[in-house]
Tab-separated table of C-alpha atoms in Angstrom:
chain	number	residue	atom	x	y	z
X	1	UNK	CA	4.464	73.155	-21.262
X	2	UNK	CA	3.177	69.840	-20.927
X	3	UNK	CA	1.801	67.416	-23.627
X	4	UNK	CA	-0.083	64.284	-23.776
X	5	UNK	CA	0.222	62.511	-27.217
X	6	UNK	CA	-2.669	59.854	-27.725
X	7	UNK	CA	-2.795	57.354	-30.306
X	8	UNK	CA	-3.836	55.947	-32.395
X	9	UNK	CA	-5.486	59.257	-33.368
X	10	UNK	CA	-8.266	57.135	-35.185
X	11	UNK	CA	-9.438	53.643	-34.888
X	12	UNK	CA	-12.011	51.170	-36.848
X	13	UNK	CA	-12.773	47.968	-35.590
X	14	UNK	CA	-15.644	45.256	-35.887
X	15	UNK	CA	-18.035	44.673	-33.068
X	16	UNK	CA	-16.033	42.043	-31.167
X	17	UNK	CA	-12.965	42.713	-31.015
X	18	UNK	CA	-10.166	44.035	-28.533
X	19	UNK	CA	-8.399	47.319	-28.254
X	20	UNK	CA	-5.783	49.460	-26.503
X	21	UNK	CA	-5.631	53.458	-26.797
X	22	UNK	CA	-2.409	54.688	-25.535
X	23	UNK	CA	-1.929	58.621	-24.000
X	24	UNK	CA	1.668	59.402	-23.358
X	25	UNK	CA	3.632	62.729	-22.466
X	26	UNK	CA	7.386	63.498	-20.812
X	27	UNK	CA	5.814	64.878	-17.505
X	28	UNK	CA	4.371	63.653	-14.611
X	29	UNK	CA	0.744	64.269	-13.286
X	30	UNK	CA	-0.647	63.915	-10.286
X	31	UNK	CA	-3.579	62.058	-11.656
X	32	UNK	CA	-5.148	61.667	-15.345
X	33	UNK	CA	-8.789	61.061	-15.942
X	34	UNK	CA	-10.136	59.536	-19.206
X	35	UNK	CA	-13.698	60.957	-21.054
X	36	UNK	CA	-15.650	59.404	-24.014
X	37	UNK	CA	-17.285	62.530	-25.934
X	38	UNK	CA	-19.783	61.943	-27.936
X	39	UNK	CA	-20.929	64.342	-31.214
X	40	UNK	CA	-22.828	67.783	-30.320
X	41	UNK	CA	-21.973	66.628	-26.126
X	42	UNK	CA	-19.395	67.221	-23.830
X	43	UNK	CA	-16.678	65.032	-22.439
X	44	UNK	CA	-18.711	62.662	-20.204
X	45	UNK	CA	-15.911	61.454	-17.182
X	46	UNK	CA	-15.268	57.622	-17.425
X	47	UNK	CA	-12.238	57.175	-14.827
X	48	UNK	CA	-9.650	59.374	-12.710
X	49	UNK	CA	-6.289	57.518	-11.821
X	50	UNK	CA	-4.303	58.361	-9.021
X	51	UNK	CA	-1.456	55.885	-7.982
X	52	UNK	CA	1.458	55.062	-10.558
X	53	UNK	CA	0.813	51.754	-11.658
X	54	UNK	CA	-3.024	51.603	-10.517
X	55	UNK	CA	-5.714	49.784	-12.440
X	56	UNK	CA	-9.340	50.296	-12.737
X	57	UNK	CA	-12.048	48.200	-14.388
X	58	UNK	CA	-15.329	49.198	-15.431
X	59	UNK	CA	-17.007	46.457	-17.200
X	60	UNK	CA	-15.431	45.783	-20.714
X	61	UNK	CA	-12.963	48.671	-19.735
X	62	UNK	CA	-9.804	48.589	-18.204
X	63	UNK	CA	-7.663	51.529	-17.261
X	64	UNK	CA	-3.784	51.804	-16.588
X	65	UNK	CA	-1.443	54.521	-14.909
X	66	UNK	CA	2.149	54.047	-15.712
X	67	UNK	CA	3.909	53.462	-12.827
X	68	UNK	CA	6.031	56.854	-13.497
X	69	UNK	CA	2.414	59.033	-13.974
X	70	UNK	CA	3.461	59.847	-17.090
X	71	UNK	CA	1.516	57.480	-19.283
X	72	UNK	CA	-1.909	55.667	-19.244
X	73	UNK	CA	-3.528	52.983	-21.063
X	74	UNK	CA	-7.145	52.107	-21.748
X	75	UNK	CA	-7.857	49.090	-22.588
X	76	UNK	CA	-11.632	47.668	-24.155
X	77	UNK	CA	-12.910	43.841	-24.145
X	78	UNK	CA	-15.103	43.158	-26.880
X	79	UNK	CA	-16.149	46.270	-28.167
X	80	UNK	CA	-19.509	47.015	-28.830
X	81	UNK	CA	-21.137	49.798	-30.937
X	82	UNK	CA	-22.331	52.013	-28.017
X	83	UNK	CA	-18.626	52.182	-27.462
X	84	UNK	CA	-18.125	54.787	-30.331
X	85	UNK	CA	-16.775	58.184	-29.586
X	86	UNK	CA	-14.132	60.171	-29.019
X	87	UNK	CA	-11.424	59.277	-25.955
X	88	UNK	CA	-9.639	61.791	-24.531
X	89	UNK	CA	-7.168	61.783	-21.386
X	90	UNK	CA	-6.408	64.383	-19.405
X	91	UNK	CA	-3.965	65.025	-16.732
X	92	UNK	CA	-3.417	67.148	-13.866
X	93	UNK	CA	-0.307	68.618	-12.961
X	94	UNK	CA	-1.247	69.916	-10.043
X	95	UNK	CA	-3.505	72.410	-9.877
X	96	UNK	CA	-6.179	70.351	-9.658
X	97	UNK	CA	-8.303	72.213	-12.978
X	98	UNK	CA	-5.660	73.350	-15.310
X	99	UNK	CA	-5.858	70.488	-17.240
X	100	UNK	CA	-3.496	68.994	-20.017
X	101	UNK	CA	-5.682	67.163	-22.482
X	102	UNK	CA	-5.095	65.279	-25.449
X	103	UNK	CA	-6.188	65.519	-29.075
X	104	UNK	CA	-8.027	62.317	-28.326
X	105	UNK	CA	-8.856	58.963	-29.957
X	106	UNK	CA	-11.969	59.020	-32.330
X	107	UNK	CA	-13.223	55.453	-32.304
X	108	UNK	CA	-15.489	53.747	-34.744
X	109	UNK	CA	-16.997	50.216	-33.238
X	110	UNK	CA	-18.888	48.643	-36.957
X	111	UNK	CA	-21.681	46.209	-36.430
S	1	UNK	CA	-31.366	70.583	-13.761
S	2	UNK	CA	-29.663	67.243	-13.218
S	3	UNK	CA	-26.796	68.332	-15.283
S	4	UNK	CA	-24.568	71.407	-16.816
S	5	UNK	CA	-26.376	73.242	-19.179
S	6	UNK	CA	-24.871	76.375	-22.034
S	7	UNK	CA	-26.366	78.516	-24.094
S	8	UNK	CA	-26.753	79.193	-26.809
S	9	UNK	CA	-25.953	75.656	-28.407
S	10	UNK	CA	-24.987	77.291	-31.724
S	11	UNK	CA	-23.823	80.570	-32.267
S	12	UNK	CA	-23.071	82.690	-35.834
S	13	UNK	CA	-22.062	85.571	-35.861
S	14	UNK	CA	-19.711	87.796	-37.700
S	15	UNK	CA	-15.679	89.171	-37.442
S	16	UNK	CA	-15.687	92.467	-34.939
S	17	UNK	CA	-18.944	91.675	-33.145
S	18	UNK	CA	-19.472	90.683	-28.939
S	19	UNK	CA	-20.605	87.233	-28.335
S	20	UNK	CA	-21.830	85.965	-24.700
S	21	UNK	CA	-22.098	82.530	-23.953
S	22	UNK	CA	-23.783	81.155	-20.816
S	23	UNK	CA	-23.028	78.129	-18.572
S	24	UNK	CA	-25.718	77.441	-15.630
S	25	UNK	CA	-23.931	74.593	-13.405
S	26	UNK	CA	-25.028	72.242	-11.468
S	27	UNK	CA	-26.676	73.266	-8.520
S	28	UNK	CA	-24.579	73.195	-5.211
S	29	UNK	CA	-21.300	72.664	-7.460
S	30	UNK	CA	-18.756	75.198	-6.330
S	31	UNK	CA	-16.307	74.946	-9.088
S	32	UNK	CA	-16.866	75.985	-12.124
S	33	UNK	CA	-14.550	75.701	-15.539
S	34	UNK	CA	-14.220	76.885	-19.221
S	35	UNK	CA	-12.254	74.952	-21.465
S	36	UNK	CA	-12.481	75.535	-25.173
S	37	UNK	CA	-11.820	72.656	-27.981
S	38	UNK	CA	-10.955	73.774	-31.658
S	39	UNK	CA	-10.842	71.426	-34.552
S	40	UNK	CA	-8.344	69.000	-34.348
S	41	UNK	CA	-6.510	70.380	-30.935
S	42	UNK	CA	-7.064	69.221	-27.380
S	43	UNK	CA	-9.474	71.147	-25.019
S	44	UNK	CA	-7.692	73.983	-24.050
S	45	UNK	CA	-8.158	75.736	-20.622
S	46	UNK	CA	-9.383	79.165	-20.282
S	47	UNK	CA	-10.666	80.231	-16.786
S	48	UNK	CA	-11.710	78.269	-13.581
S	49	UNK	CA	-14.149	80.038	-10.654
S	50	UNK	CA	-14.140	78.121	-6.817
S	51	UNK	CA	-16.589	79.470	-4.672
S	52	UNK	CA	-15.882	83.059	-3.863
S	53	UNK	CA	-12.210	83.041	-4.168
S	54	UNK	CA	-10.586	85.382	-7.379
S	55	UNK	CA	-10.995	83.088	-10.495
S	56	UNK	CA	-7.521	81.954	-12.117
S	57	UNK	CA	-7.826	83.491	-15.705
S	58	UNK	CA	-4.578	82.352	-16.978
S	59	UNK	CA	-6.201	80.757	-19.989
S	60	UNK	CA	-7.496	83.153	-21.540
S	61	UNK	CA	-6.126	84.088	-25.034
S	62	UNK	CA	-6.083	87.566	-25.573
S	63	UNK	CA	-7.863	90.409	-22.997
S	64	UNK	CA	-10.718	90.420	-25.689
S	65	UNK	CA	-12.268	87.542	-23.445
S	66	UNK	CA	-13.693	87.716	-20.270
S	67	UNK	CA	-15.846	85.857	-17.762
S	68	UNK	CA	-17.584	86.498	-14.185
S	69	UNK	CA	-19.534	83.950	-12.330
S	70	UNK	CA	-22.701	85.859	-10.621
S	71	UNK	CA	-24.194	84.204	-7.100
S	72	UNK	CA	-21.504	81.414	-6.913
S	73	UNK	CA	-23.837	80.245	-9.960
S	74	UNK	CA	-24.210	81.114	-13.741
S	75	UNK	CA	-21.051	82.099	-15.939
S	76	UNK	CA	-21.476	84.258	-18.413
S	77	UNK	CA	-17.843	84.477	-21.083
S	78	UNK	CA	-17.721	87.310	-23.051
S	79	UNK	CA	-15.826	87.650	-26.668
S	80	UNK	CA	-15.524	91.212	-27.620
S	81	UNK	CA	-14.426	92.078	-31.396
S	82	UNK	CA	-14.751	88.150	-32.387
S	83	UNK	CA	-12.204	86.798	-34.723
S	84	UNK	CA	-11.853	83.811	-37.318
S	85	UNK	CA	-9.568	82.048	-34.821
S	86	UNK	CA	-11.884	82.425	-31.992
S	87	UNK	CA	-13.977	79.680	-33.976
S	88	UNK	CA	-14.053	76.887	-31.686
S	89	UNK	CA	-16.656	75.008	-29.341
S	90	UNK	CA	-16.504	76.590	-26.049
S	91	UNK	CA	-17.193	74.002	-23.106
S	92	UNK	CA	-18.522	74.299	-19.256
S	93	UNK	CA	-17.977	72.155	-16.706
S	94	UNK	CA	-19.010	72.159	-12.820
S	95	UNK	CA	-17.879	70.101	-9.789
S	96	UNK	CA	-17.770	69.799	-6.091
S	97	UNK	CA	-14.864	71.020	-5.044
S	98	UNK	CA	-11.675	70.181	-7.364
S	99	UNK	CA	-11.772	66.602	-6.097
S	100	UNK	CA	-15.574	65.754	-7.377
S	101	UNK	CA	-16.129	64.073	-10.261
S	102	UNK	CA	-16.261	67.035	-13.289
S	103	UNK	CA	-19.540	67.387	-15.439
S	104	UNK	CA	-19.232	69.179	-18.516
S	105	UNK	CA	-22.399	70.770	-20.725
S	106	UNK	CA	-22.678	70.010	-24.182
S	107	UNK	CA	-21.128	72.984	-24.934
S	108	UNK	CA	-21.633	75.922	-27.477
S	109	UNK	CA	-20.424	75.966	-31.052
S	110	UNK	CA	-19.114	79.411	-31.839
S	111	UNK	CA	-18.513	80.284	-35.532
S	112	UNK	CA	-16.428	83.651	-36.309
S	113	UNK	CA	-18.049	84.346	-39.940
């Protein structure tokens, strides 16, 4: 069975400043795609990586793929308040929609 | 619509009855996914329809569930005899193909009274 462990499982931080989310497991995946959920939606896609050792920006976020494919970083310049929600990875071991997510990071940005 | 919508959004109901939950996709999305998500646990998955091809219901926890896709289109999932631990918000999600981008509804929130 495969897992993905994230952490920190919750975060506060101040409008401002810097943080790093981690998702790690023992297996590999053929690619793992990260989601911001918000409360009452569903998982709204931010990223999939592909490559081990890829990185993807998209604006104040920046993304990471170990180079093994077993691990994945996400990474958020001066967070703002709209950036509040829950982050969750997920990775693909191959099938392409059987899906290994994790418990997810619930983040709180303050003003 | 422009995106994934379920219904109903909330659903009570009580131990031992049938609940049906409904996911319309997006149109022209071929694949179609439930996943369920109970407190404090990772979205779990529970069936997945492409196209016309037999849907993989690996995921699904007990023979009390069941799902069809009619038309390529809506999904209907089925809980017969509902129990406590069946409590969970139960999420849709449609793409193009495996390799599109995956767009999930906002879900329905199933309580088991």
């Amino acid at each position: 069975t495969q897992l993905l462990e994230q952490s920190p499982q919750f975060l506060s931080i101040q409008e401002g400043e810097n943080l790093t989310v981690y998702c790690n497991s023992s297996s590999v995946f053929s690619s793992l795609q990260w989601y911001r959920q918000e409360p009452g939606e569903g998982p709204v896609l931010l990223v999939t990586v592909v490559t081990g050792g890829e990185v993807k920006k998209l604006k104040r976020l920046t993304f990471q793929f170990g180079d093994a494919r077993k691990d994945s970083s996400l990474h958020i310049t001066a967070a703002q308040p709209g950036d509040t929600g829950l982050y969750l990875c997920a990775g693909d071991g191959g099938s392409n929609y059987k899906l290994t997510f994790g418990k997810g990071t619930l983040l709180t940005v303050n003003p | 619509g422009a995106g994934v919508s379920q219904s109903p959004s909330n659903k009570v109901t009580e131990k031992g009855k049938d609940v049906e939950l409904r996911c319309d996709p997006i149109s022209g999305h071929t694949a179609l996914y439930w996943y369920r998500q109970s407190l404090g646990q990772g979205l779990e998955f529970l069936i997945y329809f492409q196209g016309n091809s037999a849907p993989d219901k690996s995921g699904l926890p007990s023979d009390r569930f069941s799902a069809e896709r009619t038309g390529g289109s809506v999904s209907t999932l089925t809980i017969q005899r509902t129990q406590q631990e069946d409590s969970a918000v139960y999420l849709c999600a449609s793409s193009f193909g495996t390799s599109g981008g995956w767009v999930f509804g906002p879900g329905t929130r199933l309580l088991v009274l």
